[in-house]
mmCIF file of C-alpha atoms in Angstrom:
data_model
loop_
_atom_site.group_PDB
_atom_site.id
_atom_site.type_symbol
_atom_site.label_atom_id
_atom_site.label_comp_id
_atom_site.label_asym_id
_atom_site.label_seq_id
_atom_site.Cartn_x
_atom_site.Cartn_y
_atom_site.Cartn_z
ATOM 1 C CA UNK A 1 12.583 -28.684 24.974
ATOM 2 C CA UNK A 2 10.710 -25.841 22.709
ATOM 3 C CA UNK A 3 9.998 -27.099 19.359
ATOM 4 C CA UNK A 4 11.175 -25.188 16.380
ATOM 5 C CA UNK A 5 7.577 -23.750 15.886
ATOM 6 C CA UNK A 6 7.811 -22.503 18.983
ATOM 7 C CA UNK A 7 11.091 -20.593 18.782
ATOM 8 C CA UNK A 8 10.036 -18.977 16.176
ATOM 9 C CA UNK A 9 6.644 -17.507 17.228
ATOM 10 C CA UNK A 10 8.996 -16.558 20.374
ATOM 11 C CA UNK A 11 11.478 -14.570 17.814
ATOM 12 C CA UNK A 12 8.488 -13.028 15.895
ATOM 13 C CA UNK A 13 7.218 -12.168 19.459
ATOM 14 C CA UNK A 14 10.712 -10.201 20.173
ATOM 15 C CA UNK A 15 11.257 -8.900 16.400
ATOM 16 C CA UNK A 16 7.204 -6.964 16.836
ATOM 17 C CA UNK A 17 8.509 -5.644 20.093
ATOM 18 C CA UNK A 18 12.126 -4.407 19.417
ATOM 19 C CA UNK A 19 10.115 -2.826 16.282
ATOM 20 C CA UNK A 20 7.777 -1.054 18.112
ATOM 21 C CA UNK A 21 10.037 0.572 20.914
ATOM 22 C CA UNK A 22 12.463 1.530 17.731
ATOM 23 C CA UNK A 23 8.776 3.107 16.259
ATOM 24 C CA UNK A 24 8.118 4.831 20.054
ATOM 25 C CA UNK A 25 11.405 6.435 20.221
ATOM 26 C CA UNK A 26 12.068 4.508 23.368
ATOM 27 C CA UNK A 27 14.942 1.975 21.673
ATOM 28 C CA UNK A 28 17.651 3.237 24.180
ATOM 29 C CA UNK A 29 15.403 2.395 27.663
ATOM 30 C CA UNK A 30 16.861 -0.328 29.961
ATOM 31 C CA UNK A 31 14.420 -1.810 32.525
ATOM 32 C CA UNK A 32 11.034 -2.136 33.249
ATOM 33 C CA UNK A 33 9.422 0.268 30.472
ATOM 34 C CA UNK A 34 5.495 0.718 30.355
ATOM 35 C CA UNK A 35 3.557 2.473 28.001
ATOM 36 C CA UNK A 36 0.820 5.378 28.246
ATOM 37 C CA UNK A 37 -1.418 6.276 25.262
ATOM 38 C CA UNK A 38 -2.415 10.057 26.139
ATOM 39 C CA UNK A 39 -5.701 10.753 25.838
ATOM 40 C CA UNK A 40 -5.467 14.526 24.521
ATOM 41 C CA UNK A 41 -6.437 12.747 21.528
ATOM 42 C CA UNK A 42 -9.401 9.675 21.471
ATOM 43 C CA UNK A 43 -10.274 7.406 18.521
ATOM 44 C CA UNK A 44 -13.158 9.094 16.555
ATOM 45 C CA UNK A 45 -15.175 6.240 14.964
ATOM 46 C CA UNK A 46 -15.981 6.164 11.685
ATOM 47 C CA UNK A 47 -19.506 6.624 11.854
ATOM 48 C CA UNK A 48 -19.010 9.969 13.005
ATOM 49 C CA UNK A 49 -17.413 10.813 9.909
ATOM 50 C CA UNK A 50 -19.324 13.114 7.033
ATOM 51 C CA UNK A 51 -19.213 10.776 4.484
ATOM 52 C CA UNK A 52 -19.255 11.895 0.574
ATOM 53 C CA UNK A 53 -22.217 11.336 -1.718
ATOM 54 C CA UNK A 54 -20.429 9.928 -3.926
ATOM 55 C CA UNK A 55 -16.918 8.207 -2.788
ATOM 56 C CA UNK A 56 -14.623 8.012 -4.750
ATOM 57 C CA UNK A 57 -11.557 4.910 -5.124
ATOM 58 C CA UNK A 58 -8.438 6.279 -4.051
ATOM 59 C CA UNK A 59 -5.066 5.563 -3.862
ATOM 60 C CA UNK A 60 -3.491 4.900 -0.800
ATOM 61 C CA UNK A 61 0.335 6.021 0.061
ATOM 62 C CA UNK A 62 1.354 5.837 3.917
ATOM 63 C CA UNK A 63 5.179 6.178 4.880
ATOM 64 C CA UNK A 64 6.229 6.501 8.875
ATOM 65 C CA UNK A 65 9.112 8.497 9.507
ATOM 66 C CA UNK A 66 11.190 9.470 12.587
ATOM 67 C CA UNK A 67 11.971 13.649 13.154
ATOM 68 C CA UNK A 68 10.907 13.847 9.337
ATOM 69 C CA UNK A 69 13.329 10.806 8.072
ATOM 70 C CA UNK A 70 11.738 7.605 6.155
ATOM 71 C CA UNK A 71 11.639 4.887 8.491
ATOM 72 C CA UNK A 72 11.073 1.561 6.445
ATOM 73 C CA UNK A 73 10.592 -1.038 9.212
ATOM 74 C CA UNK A 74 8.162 1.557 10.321
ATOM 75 C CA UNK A 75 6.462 1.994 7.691
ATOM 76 C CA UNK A 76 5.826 -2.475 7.291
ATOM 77 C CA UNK A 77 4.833 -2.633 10.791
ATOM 78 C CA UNK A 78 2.140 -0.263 10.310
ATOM 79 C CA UNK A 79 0.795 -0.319 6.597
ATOM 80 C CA UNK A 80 -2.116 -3.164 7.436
ATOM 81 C CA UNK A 81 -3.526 -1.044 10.339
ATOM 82 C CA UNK A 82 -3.564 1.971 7.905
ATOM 83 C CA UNK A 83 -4.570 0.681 5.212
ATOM 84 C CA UNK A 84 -7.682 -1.264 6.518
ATOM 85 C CA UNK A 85 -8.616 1.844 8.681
ATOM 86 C CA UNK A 86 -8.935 3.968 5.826
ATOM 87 C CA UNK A 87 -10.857 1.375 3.976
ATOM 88 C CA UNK A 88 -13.063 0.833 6.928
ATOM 89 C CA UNK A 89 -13.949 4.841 7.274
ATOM 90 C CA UNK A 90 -16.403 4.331 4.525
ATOM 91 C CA UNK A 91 -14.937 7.952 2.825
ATOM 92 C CA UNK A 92 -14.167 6.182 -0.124
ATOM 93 C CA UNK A 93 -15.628 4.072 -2.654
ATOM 94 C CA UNK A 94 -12.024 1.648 -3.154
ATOM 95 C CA UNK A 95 -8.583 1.809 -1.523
ATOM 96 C CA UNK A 96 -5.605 0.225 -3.048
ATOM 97 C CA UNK A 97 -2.130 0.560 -2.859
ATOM 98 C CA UNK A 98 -1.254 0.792 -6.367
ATOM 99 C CA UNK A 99 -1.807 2.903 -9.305
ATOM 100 C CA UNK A 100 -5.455 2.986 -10.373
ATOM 101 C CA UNK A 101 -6.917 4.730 -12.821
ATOM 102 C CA UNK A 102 -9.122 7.312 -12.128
ATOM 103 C CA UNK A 103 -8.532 7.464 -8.554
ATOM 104 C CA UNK A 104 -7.624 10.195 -6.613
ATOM 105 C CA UNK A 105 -4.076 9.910 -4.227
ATOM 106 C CA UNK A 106 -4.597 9.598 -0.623
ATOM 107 C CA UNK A 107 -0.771 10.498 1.111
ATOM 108 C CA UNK A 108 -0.394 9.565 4.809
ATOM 109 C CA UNK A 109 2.379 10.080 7.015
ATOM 110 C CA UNK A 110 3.033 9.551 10.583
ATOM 111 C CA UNK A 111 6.247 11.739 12.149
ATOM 112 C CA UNK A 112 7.597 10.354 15.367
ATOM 113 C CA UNK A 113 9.138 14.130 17.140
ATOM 114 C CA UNK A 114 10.671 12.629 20.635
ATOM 115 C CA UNK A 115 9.468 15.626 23.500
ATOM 116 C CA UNK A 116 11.657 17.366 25.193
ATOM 117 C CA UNK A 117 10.444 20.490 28.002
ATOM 118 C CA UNK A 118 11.758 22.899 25.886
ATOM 119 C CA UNK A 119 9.249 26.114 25.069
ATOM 120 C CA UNK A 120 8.688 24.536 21.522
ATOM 121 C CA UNK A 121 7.495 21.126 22.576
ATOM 122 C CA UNK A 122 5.293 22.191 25.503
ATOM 123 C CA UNK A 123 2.452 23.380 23.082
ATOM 124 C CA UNK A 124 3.177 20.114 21.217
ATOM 125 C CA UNK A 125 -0.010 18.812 22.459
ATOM 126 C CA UNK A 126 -2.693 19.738 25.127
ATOM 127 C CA UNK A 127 -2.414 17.239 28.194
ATOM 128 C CA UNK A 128 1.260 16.293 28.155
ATOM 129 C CA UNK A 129 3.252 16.697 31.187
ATOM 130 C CA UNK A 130 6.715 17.010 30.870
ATOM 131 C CA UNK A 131 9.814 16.665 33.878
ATOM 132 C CA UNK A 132 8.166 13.597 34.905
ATOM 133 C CA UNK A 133 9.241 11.977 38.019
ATOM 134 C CA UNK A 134 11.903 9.019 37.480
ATOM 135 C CA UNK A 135 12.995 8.355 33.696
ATOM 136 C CA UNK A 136 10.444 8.758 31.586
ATOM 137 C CA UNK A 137 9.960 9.477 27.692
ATOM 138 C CA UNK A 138 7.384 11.314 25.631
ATOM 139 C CA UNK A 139 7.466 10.690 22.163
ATOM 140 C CA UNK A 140 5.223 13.216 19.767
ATOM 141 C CA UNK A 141 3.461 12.043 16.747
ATOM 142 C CA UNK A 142 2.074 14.266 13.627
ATOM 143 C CA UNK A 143 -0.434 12.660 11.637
ATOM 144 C CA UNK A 144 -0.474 14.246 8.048
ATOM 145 C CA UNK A 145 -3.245 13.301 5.436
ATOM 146 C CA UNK A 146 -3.311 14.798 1.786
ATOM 147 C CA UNK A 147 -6.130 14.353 -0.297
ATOM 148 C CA UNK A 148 -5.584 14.738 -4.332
ATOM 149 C CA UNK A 149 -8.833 14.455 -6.041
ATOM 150 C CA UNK A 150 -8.274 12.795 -9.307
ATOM 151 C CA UNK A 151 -7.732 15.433 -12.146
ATOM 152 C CA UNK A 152 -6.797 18.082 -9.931
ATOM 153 C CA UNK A 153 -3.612 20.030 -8.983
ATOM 154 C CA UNK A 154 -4.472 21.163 -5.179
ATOM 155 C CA UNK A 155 -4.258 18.611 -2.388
ATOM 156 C CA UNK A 156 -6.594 19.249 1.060
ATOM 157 C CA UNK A 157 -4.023 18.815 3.510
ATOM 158 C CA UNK A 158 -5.479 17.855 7.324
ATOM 159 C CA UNK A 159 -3.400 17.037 10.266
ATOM 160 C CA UNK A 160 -3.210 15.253 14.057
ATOM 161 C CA UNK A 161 -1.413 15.323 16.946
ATOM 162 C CA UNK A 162 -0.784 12.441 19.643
ATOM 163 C CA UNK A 163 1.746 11.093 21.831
ATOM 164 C CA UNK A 164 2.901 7.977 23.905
ATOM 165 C CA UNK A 165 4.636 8.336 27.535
ATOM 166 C CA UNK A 166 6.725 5.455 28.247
ATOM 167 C CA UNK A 167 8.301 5.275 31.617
ATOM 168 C CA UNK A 168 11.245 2.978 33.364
ATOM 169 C CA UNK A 169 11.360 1.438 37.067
ATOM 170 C CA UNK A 170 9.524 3.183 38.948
ATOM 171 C CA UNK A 171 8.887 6.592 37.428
ATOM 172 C CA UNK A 172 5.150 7.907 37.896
ATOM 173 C CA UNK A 173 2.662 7.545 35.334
ATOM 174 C CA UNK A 174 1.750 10.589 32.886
ATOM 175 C CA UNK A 175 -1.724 12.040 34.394
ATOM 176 C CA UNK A 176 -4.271 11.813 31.513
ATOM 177 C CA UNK A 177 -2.947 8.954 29.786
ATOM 178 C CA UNK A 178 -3.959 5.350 29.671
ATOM 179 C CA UNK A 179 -1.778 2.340 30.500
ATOM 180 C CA UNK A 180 -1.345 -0.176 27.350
ATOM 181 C CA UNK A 181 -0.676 -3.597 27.839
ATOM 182 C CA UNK A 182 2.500 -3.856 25.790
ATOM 183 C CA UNK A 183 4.470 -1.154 23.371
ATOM 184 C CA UNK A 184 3.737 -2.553 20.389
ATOM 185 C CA UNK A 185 -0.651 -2.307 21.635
ATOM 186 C CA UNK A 186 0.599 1.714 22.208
ATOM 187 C CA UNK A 187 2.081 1.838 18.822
ATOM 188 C CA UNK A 188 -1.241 0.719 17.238
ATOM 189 C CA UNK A 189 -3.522 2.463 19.508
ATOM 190 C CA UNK A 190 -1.570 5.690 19.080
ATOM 191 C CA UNK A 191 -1.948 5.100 15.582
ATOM 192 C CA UNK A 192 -5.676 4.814 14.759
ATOM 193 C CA UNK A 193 -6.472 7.068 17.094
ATOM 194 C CA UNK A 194 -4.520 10.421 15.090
ATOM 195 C CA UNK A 195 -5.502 8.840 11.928
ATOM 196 C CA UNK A 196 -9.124 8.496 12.935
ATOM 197 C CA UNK A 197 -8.716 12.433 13.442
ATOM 198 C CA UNK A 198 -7.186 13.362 10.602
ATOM 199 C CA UNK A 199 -9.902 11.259 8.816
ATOM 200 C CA UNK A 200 -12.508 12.936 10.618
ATOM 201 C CA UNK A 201 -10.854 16.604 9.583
ATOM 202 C CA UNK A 202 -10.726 15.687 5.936
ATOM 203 C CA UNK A 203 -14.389 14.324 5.899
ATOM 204 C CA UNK A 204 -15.358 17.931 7.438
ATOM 205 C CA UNK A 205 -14.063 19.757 4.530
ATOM 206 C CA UNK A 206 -16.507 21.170 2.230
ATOM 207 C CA UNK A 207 -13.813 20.418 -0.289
ATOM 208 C CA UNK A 208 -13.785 16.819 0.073
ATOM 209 C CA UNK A 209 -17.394 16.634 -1.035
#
């Protein structure tokens, strides 16, 4: 008989997963699903990043929304990952997640768009491949940063694309996309990989400097 400890790392177990298909767009697949990071998009580390002379703190906002709507549960599952990868680009001098002052306002926000093969989505992002054999998803993400320096009324503005494939039985895999262990691991790859690019855009800007 399972003790109670471990029914409950079994529910947390199910509770990270149901969250992260709701998060991929994939909620209403039945079946075997697996999940494909595409690789249009790659992690950029942060030592590749310009960093300032001077960083600054900042203040961090993130909110994860689906076709443009807060999602809350969202927005939980993934404020640790964002917040620590932003501290860990080295761009700034302090990141918190209240108000501080003197620091400028960093807004991020990730925008689940579920793909479909209309004209509009097959630009979405370089690589994709849609009317995939067998049933099969592609879910779009739009990484937005906004940078507010402190005492200043115009925001740099950078932004990243990615997407996760995720298919059922046995559809064929996405070319040019990677095979992740489990949703959820898609969810977080998926995740550092457009903000490491959006990072990576705002560190180019002569602005940011």
């Amino acid at each position: 008989m399972q003790n109670s400890s471990g029914n409950h790392s079994g529910r947390s177990v199910v509770r990270r997963i149901s969250l992260a298909l709701a998060i991929s767009g994939a909620a209403l697949l039945s079946g075997c699903a697996t999940s494909y990071v595409d690789t249009a998009t790659k992690e950029i580390p942060a030592a590749s990043m310009k960093k300032p002379e001077q960083p600054r703190p900042v203040q961090l906002a993130f909110e994860f929304q689906s076709k443009g709507a807060p999602n809350a549960r969202a927005t939980n599952f993934l404020k640790e990952d964002v917040t620590k990868q932003v501290a860990e680009s080295g761009l700034f001098s302090k990141v918190t997640t209240e108000p501080t002052p003197g620091a400028s306002l960093l807004s991020v926000t990730l925008n689940n768009i579920p793909l479909t093969d209309d004209a509009a989505s097959k630009g979405f992002v370089t690589g994709l491949t849609f009317g995939l054999a067998g049933s099969a998803v592609s879910d779009g993400y739009v990484c937005t940063v906004s940078y507010l320096p402190a005492g200043q009324s115009a925001a740099i503005v950078k932004t990243a694309r990615h997407a996760i494939h995720t298919t059922v039985g046995n559809a064929n895999p996405p070319p040019g996309a990677v095979k992740s262990e489990s949703i959820a691991a898609a969810v977080h790859q998926m995740t550092r990989d457009v903000l490491s690019n959006a990072l990576k855009e705002l560190s180019d800007d002569a602005s940011f400097h």
